[in-house]
């Protein structure tokens, strides 16, 4: 374990308060995961011994017509539910909008259970600095992806012992862009999202995936040719070319399969493997517990009734509040 931590420190380069905090979070996570993995393995074996008829009766007894569990996820996570595609997605005025974005959030993702590829593209336009970032991968109990648009009008932050880099605000309504994407897993379409947004997301509950299995086919419609050109040049600097980048007028088509940008220091193979084992077991537990139920609202209520501890993890769909805790340390330095 400590050899892995040493490798992480060397990879990070500079030891700061944030680095130490992340290391401690990883250590605590690893210790807790070992206990969780043992418990979950026994749980799945136990569930499989229950006759299907008995499970169906239990779940039917715990079904709640008012969609209580679904409402909790919508309220806590800032998401909406699409029954046709069976996915959760963020609404325009989700609570995450007030927290902006910076590199520290990406660094904190893996220790919090999110093994996701990130592709940030930084560019300048109209006297502002912009960040248009794509993500895809496993978010605890969900497989999903995102596109986020952010802006900055101030200088980089330089907070000794904490953070050095740009902090970006979520764009205003009049700056949002028409976006669309299709997420595929090993060539099979999982879902499609379309909308004028600042943060276009989609998360499929109970599905486990490795980031490398996922490909996002994104389309972004710019309203200004200069902004479109600046974004395209940023993608080209990352390494995108004719095979994964196409421009038609002011519409940019991007195939996000393997990230070209440097991934967060917390994305080391050992951490990925351990956290993905936990994520996979959680998905298997959810699938086993709910396989006799044909709709997500009833699945959520049954899961809440039978596994309240894991249900709390389920409330962290997408990017949870824990990810944005670092904002409390940064906000005093933001003008």
Short mmCIF file of C-alpha atoms in Angstrom, two decimals:
data_model
loop_
_atom_site.label_atom_id
_atom_site.label_comp_id
_atom_site.label_asym_id
_atom_site.label_seq_id
_atom_site.Cartn_x
_atom_site.Cartn_y
_atom_site.Cartn_z
CA UNK A 1 0.00 0.00 0.00
CA UNK A 2 2.69 2.49 1.00
CA UNK A 3 4.67 1.70 -2.14
CA UNK A 4 1.64 2.79 -4.12
CA UNK A 5 1.39 6.00 -2.08
CA UNK A 6 5.08 6.75 -2.68
CA UNK A 7 4.50 6.27 -6.39
CA UNK A 8 1.60 8.72 -6.20
CA UNK A 9 3.76 11.32 -4.42
CA UNK A 10 6.50 11.03 -7.03
CA UNK A 11 3.96 11.29 -9.81
CA UNK A 12 2.39 14.38 -8.26
CA UNK A 13 5.72 16.17 -8.23
CA UNK A 14 5.04 18.77 -5.56
CA UNK A 15 3.78 17.94 -2.07
CA UNK A 16 1.17 20.47 -0.99
CA UNK A 17 -1.58 20.47 1.58
CA UNK A 18 -3.92 19.24 -1.13
CA UNK A 19 -1.58 16.39 -2.06
CA UNK A 20 -1.34 15.26 1.55
CA UNK A 21 -5.11 15.49 1.93
CA UNK A 22 -5.64 13.38 -1.16
CA UNK A 23 -3.09 10.81 0.05
CA UNK A 24 -4.85 10.56 3.40
CA UNK A 25 -8.19 10.22 1.64
CA UNK A 26 -6.80 7.41 -0.49
CA UNK A 27 -5.38 5.58 2.54
CA UNK A 28 -8.68 5.84 4.42
CA UNK A 29 -10.57 4.79 1.31
CA UNK A 30 -8.35 1.75 0.77
CA UNK A 31 -8.76 0.57 4.35
CA UNK A 32 -12.53 1.01 4.25
CA UNK A 33 -12.81 -0.63 0.84
CA UNK A 34 -11.21 -3.85 2.02
CA UNK A 35 -13.90 -4.13 4.70
CA UNK A 36 -16.63 -3.17 2.25
CA UNK A 37 -15.48 -5.64 -0.39
CA UNK A 38 -15.57 -8.53 2.07
CA UNK A 39 -19.05 -7.53 3.26
CA UNK A 40 -20.38 -7.05 -0.27
CA UNK A 41 -19.07 -10.41 -1.47
CA UNK A 42 -20.92 -12.15 1.34
CA UNK A 43 -24.03 -10.07 0.63
CA UNK A 44 -24.18 -11.07 -3.04
CA UNK A 45 -23.75 -14.76 -2.18
CA UNK A 46 -26.53 -14.46 0.39
CA UNK A 47 -28.89 -12.71 -2.02
CA UNK A 48 -28.40 -15.39 -4.66
CA UNK A 49 -29.67 -18.05 -2.23
CA UNK A 50 -33.05 -16.31 -1.83
CA UNK A 51 -35.73 -17.84 -4.10
CA UNK A 52 -36.94 -15.51 -6.85
CA UNK A 53 -40.54 -15.71 -5.67
CA UNK A 54 -39.54 -14.60 -2.17
CA UNK A 55 -37.49 -11.68 -3.53
CA UNK A 56 -40.39 -10.60 -5.71
CA UNK A 57 -42.71 -10.61 -2.68
CA UNK A 58 -40.24 -8.61 -0.56
CA UNK A 59 -39.73 -5.98 -3.24
CA UNK A 60 -43.44 -5.72 -3.97
CA UNK A 61 -44.07 -5.11 -0.27
CA UNK A 62 -41.52 -2.29 -0.24
CA UNK A 63 -42.73 -0.60 -3.42
CA UNK A 64 -43.81 3.01 -2.84
CA UNK A 65 -46.07 4.59 -5.43
CA UNK A 66 -45.03 8.13 -4.57
CA UNK A 67 -41.49 7.47 -5.84
CA UNK A 68 -39.94 8.52 -2.53
CA UNK A 69 -36.44 7.20 -3.29
CA UNK A 70 -36.46 8.68 -6.78
CA UNK A 71 -37.45 12.05 -5.35
CA UNK A 72 -34.56 11.88 -2.89
CA UNK A 73 -32.03 11.38 -5.66
CA UNK A 74 -33.53 14.23 -7.67
CA UNK A 75 -33.50 16.55 -4.64
CA UNK A 76 -30.06 15.61 -3.24
CA UNK A 77 -28.23 15.31 -6.52
CA UNK A 78 -29.78 18.12 -8.55
CA UNK A 79 -30.85 15.67 -11.24
CA UNK A 80 -33.91 14.74 -13.26
CA UNK A 81 -34.98 11.30 -14.45
CA UNK A 82 -35.67 10.30 -18.06
CA UNK A 83 -37.87 7.15 -17.96
CA UNK A 84 -37.60 6.54 -21.71
CA UNK A 85 -33.81 6.13 -21.60
CA UNK A 86 -33.70 5.16 -17.90
CA UNK A 87 -31.04 7.75 -17.09
CA UNK A 88 -30.49 10.60 -14.66
CA UNK A 89 -29.35 14.01 -15.92
CA UNK A 90 -28.61 17.43 -14.42
CA UNK A 91 -31.06 20.30 -14.73
CA UNK A 92 -30.07 23.87 -15.58
CA UNK A 93 -30.14 25.26 -12.07
CA UNK A 94 -28.56 22.32 -10.26
CA UNK A 95 -26.80 23.21 -7.00
CA UNK A 96 -23.43 22.36 -8.64
CA UNK A 97 -23.70 25.51 -10.73
CA UNK A 98 -22.52 27.82 -7.95
CA UNK A 99 -19.24 25.95 -7.45
CA UNK A 100 -17.56 26.53 -10.81
CA UNK A 101 -14.70 24.22 -11.76
CA UNK A 102 -10.96 23.77 -11.38
CA UNK A 103 -8.35 21.03 -11.66
CA UNK A 104 -8.65 20.16 -7.97
CA UNK A 105 -12.12 18.74 -8.60
CA UNK A 106 -10.72 16.30 -11.16
CA UNK A 107 -7.95 15.30 -8.74
CA UNK A 108 -10.50 14.52 -6.02
CA UNK A 109 -12.75 12.39 -8.26
CA UNK A 110 -10.93 9.03 -8.06
CA UNK A 111 -10.57 8.91 -4.26
CA UNK A 112 -14.31 9.62 -4.04
CA UNK A 113 -15.20 6.63 -6.23
CA UNK A 114 -15.29 8.20 -9.70
CA UNK A 115 -12.96 6.51 -12.18
CA UNK A 116 -13.49 8.79 -15.15
CA UNK A 117 -11.52 10.02 -18.15
CA UNK A 118 -11.35 13.81 -18.39
CA UNK A 119 -10.58 15.97 -21.41
CA UNK A 120 -10.27 19.68 -20.54
CA UNK A 121 -9.80 22.09 -23.45
CA UNK A 122 -8.63 25.59 -22.48
CA UNK A 123 -8.93 28.52 -24.89
CA UNK A 124 -9.33 32.30 -25.03
CA UNK A 125 -12.17 34.18 -26.65
CA UNK A 126 -13.71 37.67 -26.31
CA UNK A 127 -11.27 38.71 -23.60
CA UNK A 128 -12.09 35.73 -21.37
CA UNK A 129 -10.54 32.36 -20.70
CA UNK A 130 -12.76 29.36 -21.30
CA UNK A 131 -12.82 25.73 -20.26
CA UNK A 132 -14.88 23.20 -22.20
CA UNK A 133 -14.38 19.79 -20.61
CA UNK A 134 -15.66 16.29 -21.35
CA UNK A 135 -15.81 13.35 -18.94
CA UNK A 136 -16.80 9.69 -19.24
CA UNK A 137 -16.50 6.65 -17.01
CA UNK A 138 -17.78 5.05 -13.83
CA UNK A 139 -19.32 7.27 -11.17
CA UNK A 140 -19.74 4.88 -8.22
CA UNK A 141 -22.99 3.07 -9.07
CA UNK A 142 -23.49 4.68 -12.46
CA UNK A 143 -21.94 4.73 -15.91
CA UNK A 144 -22.08 8.19 -17.40
CA UNK A 145 -20.59 11.17 -19.19
CA UNK A 146 -20.63 14.98 -19.13
CA UNK A 147 -19.82 18.12 -21.06
CA UNK A 148 -19.26 21.32 -19.06
CA UNK A 149 -18.67 24.91 -20.17
CA UNK A 150 -16.93 27.40 -17.85
CA UNK A 151 -15.30 30.84 -18.04
CA UNK A 152 -12.75 32.96 -16.17
CA UNK A 153 -12.15 36.70 -16.27
CA UNK A 154 -9.50 36.86 -13.56
CA UNK A 155 -5.91 35.67 -13.10
CA UNK A 156 -4.94 32.20 -11.95
CA UNK A 157 -5.11 31.48 -8.25
CA UNK A 158 -1.84 31.07 -6.39
CA UNK A 159 -2.60 29.81 -2.90
CA UNK A 160 0.57 28.50 -1.19
CA UNK A 161 0.15 24.96 0.03
CA UNK A 162 -3.25 24.54 -1.56
CA UNK A 163 -3.65 25.31 -5.26
CA UNK A 164 -2.06 27.05 -8.21
CA UNK A 165 -4.09 27.31 -11.39
CA UNK A 166 -7.22 28.66 -13.00
CA UNK A 167 -10.65 28.73 -11.40
CA UNK A 168 -13.61 28.89 -13.77
CA UNK A 169 -17.18 29.99 -13.15
CA UNK A 170 -20.13 28.22 -14.74
CA UNK A 171 -21.34 30.25 -17.72
CA UNK A 172 -24.45 32.43 -17.63
CA UNK A 173 -27.66 31.46 -19.42
CA UNK A 174 -26.93 33.69 -22.41
CA UNK A 175 -23.52 32.02 -22.85
CA UNK A 176 -24.77 28.43 -22.90
CA UNK A 177 -24.29 26.37 -26.06
CA UNK A 178 -26.34 23.83 -27.95
CA UNK A 179 -24.73 20.48 -27.16
CA UNK A 180 -25.46 16.87 -27.96
CA UNK A 181 -23.78 13.52 -27.54
CA UNK A 182 -24.25 9.79 -27.76
CA UNK A 183 -22.48 7.53 -25.27
CA UNK A 184 -21.55 4.05 -26.49
CA UNK A 185 -20.12 1.07 -24.64
CA UNK A 186 -18.14 -1.30 -26.83
CA UNK A 187 -20.09 -0.03 -29.83
CA UNK A 188 -23.56 -0.31 -28.25
CA UNK A 189 -25.49 2.91 -27.65
CA UNK A 190 -26.31 3.54 -23.98
CA UNK A 191 -28.10 6.88 -24.28
CA UNK A 192 -28.25 10.22 -26.08
CA UNK A 193 -28.49 13.74 -24.68
CA UNK A 194 -29.39 16.97 -26.48
CA UNK A 195 -29.89 20.47 -25.10
CA UNK A 196 -28.79 24.06 -24.68
CA UNK A 197 -26.84 23.82 -21.47
CA UNK A 198 -23.79 24.65 -19.41
CA UNK A 199 -23.46 21.08 -18.06
CA UNK A 200 -24.97 18.33 -20.21
CA UNK A 201 -24.90 15.05 -18.29
CA UNK A 202 -26.25 11.52 -18.33
CA UNK A 203 -25.89 8.67 -15.82
CA UNK A 204 -27.18 5.11 -16.07
CA UNK A 205 -27.76 3.52 -12.67
CA UNK A 206 -26.49 0.02 -11.88
CA UNK A 207 -24.36 -0.31 -15.03
CA UNK A 208 -20.65 -0.95 -14.54
CA UNK A 209 -18.09 0.13 -17.15
CA UNK A 210 -14.40 0.75 -17.51
CA UNK A 211 -13.66 4.20 -18.99
CA UNK A 212 -11.81 2.57 -21.89
CA UNK A 213 -15.01 0.73 -22.89
CA UNK A 214 -16.85 4.01 -23.40
CA UNK A 215 -16.83 6.38 -26.36
CA UNK A 216 -18.60 9.73 -26.42
CA UNK A 217 -19.63 11.15 -29.79
CA UNK A 218 -20.16 14.83 -29.01
CA UNK A 219 -21.51 17.71 -31.08
CA UNK A 220 -21.18 21.34 -29.98
CA UNK A 221 -22.89 24.15 -31.87
CA UNK A 222 -21.08 27.48 -31.47
CA UNK A 223 -22.79 30.82 -32.09
CA UNK A 224 -19.60 32.62 -33.09
CA UNK A 225 -16.92 31.45 -35.58
CA UNK A 226 -14.09 32.91 -33.48
CA UNK A 227 -15.12 30.90 -30.44
CA UNK A 228 -15.50 27.79 -32.58
CA UNK A 229 -12.03 28.28 -34.05
CA UNK A 230 -10.47 28.83 -30.61
CA UNK A 231 -11.98 25.59 -29.29
CA UNK A 232 -10.92 23.60 -32.35
CA UNK A 233 -7.35 24.86 -32.02
CA UNK A 234 -7.34 23.84 -28.35
CA UNK A 235 -8.42 20.33 -29.32
CA UNK A 236 -5.74 20.14 -32.01
CA UNK A 237 -3.08 21.14 -29.48
CA UNK A 238 -4.21 18.24 -27.32
CA UNK A 239 -3.76 15.84 -30.23
CA UNK A 240 -7.14 15.61 -31.96
CA UNK A 241 -7.04 15.16 -35.73
CA UNK A 242 -9.01 13.92 -38.72
CA UNK A 243 -9.92 10.63 -37.04
CA UNK A 244 -11.69 12.18 -34.06
CA UNK A 245 -12.40 15.81 -34.95
CA UNK A 246 -14.66 17.28 -37.64
CA UNK A 247 -15.94 20.83 -38.14
CA UNK A 248 -19.01 21.71 -40.20
CA UNK A 249 -19.61 25.48 -40.30
CA UNK A 250 -19.73 26.36 -36.58
CA UNK A 251 -20.56 22.85 -35.40
CA UNK A 252 -17.75 20.78 -33.88
CA UNK A 253 -17.98 16.98 -33.84
CA UNK A 254 -15.63 15.25 -31.38
CA UNK A 255 -15.03 11.55 -30.82
CA UNK A 256 -13.89 11.23 -27.20
CA UNK A 257 -12.51 7.72 -26.87
CA UNK A 258 -9.06 7.90 -25.30
CA UNK A 259 -8.09 11.16 -23.56
CA UNK A 260 -5.16 13.11 -24.98
CA UNK A 261 -4.70 15.38 -21.98
CA UNK A 262 -2.73 14.46 -18.87
CA UNK A 263 -5.03 12.69 -16.43
CA UNK A 264 -5.26 13.55 -12.71
CA UNK A 265 -2.41 12.32 -10.52
CA UNK A 266 -4.92 10.25 -8.54
CA UNK A 267 -5.63 8.10 -11.60
CA UNK A 268 -2.90 5.53 -10.93
CA UNK A 269 -3.58 1.89 -11.91
CA UNK A 270 -3.57 0.55 -8.36
CA UNK A 271 -6.19 3.05 -7.18
CA UNK A 272 -8.27 2.55 -10.33
CA UNK A 273 -8.30 -1.22 -9.85
CA UNK A 274 -9.29 -1.12 -6.19
CA UNK A 275 -12.04 1.45 -6.57
CA UNK A 276 -13.43 -0.24 -9.66
CA UNK A 277 -13.68 -3.51 -7.74
CA UNK A 278 -15.83 -1.69 -5.21
CA UNK A 279 -17.90 -0.02 -7.95
CA UNK A 280 -18.44 -3.31 -9.76
CA UNK A 281 -19.59 -5.06 -6.59
CA UNK A 282 -22.00 -2.24 -5.84
CA UNK A 283 -23.50 -2.53 -9.32
CA UNK A 284 -23.75 -6.31 -8.99
CA UNK A 285 -25.48 -5.93 -5.62
CA UNK A 286 -27.97 -3.47 -7.09
CA UNK A 287 -28.67 -5.70 -10.10
CA UNK A 288 -29.10 -8.82 -7.96
CA UNK A 289 -31.40 -7.11 -5.48
CA UNK A 290 -33.62 -5.56 -8.14
CA UNK A 291 -33.61 -8.06 -11.01
CA UNK A 292 -37.24 -9.05 -10.37
CA UNK A 293 -38.41 -5.42 -10.68
CA UNK A 294 -39.11 -3.79 -14.04
CA UNK A 295 -38.96 -0.05 -13.26
CA UNK A 296 -36.37 2.23 -11.67
CA UNK A 297 -38.59 3.98 -9.07
CA UNK A 298 -39.55 0.64 -7.51
CA UNK A 299 -35.96 -0.60 -7.79
CA UNK A 300 -34.75 2.42 -5.82
CA UNK A 301 -37.35 1.96 -3.10
CA UNK A 302 -36.53 -1.74 -2.78
CA UNK A 303 -32.82 -1.05 -2.65
CA UNK A 304 -33.35 1.64 0.00
CA UNK A 305 -35.41 -0.74 2.13
CA UNK A 306 -33.03 -3.70 1.90
CA UNK A 307 -29.61 -1.97 1.74
CA UNK A 308 -29.81 1.48 3.38
CA UNK A 309 -26.01 1.80 3.67
CA UNK A 310 -25.40 1.22 -0.03
CA UNK A 311 -28.43 3.35 -0.81
CA UNK A 312 -26.60 6.34 0.69
CA UNK A 313 -23.82 5.72 -1.85
CA UNK A 314 -26.44 5.69 -4.57
CA UNK A 315 -27.45 9.24 -3.63
CA UNK A 316 -24.01 10.34 -4.90
CA UNK A 317 -25.08 9.96 -8.54
CA UNK A 318 -22.75 11.90 -10.82
CA UNK A 319 -20.60 14.45 -9.01
CA UNK A 320 -21.61 14.59 -5.32
CA UNK A 321 -21.27 17.37 -2.77
CA UNK A 322 -18.08 15.84 -1.35
CA UNK A 323 -16.30 16.62 -4.62
CA UNK A 324 -16.91 20.33 -4.21
CA UNK A 325 -15.83 20.55 -0.56
CA UNK A 326 -12.53 22.11 -1.66
CA UNK A 327 -14.49 25.15 -2.83
CA UNK A 328 -14.86 26.24 0.79
CA UNK A 329 -11.08 26.67 0.94
CA UNK A 330 -10.90 28.45 -2.41
CA UNK A 331 -13.85 30.83 -2.22
CA UNK A 332 -12.09 33.32 0.05
CA UNK A 333 -9.49 33.90 -2.68
CA UNK A 334 -12.03 34.42 -5.46
CA UNK A 335 -12.94 37.96 -6.40
#
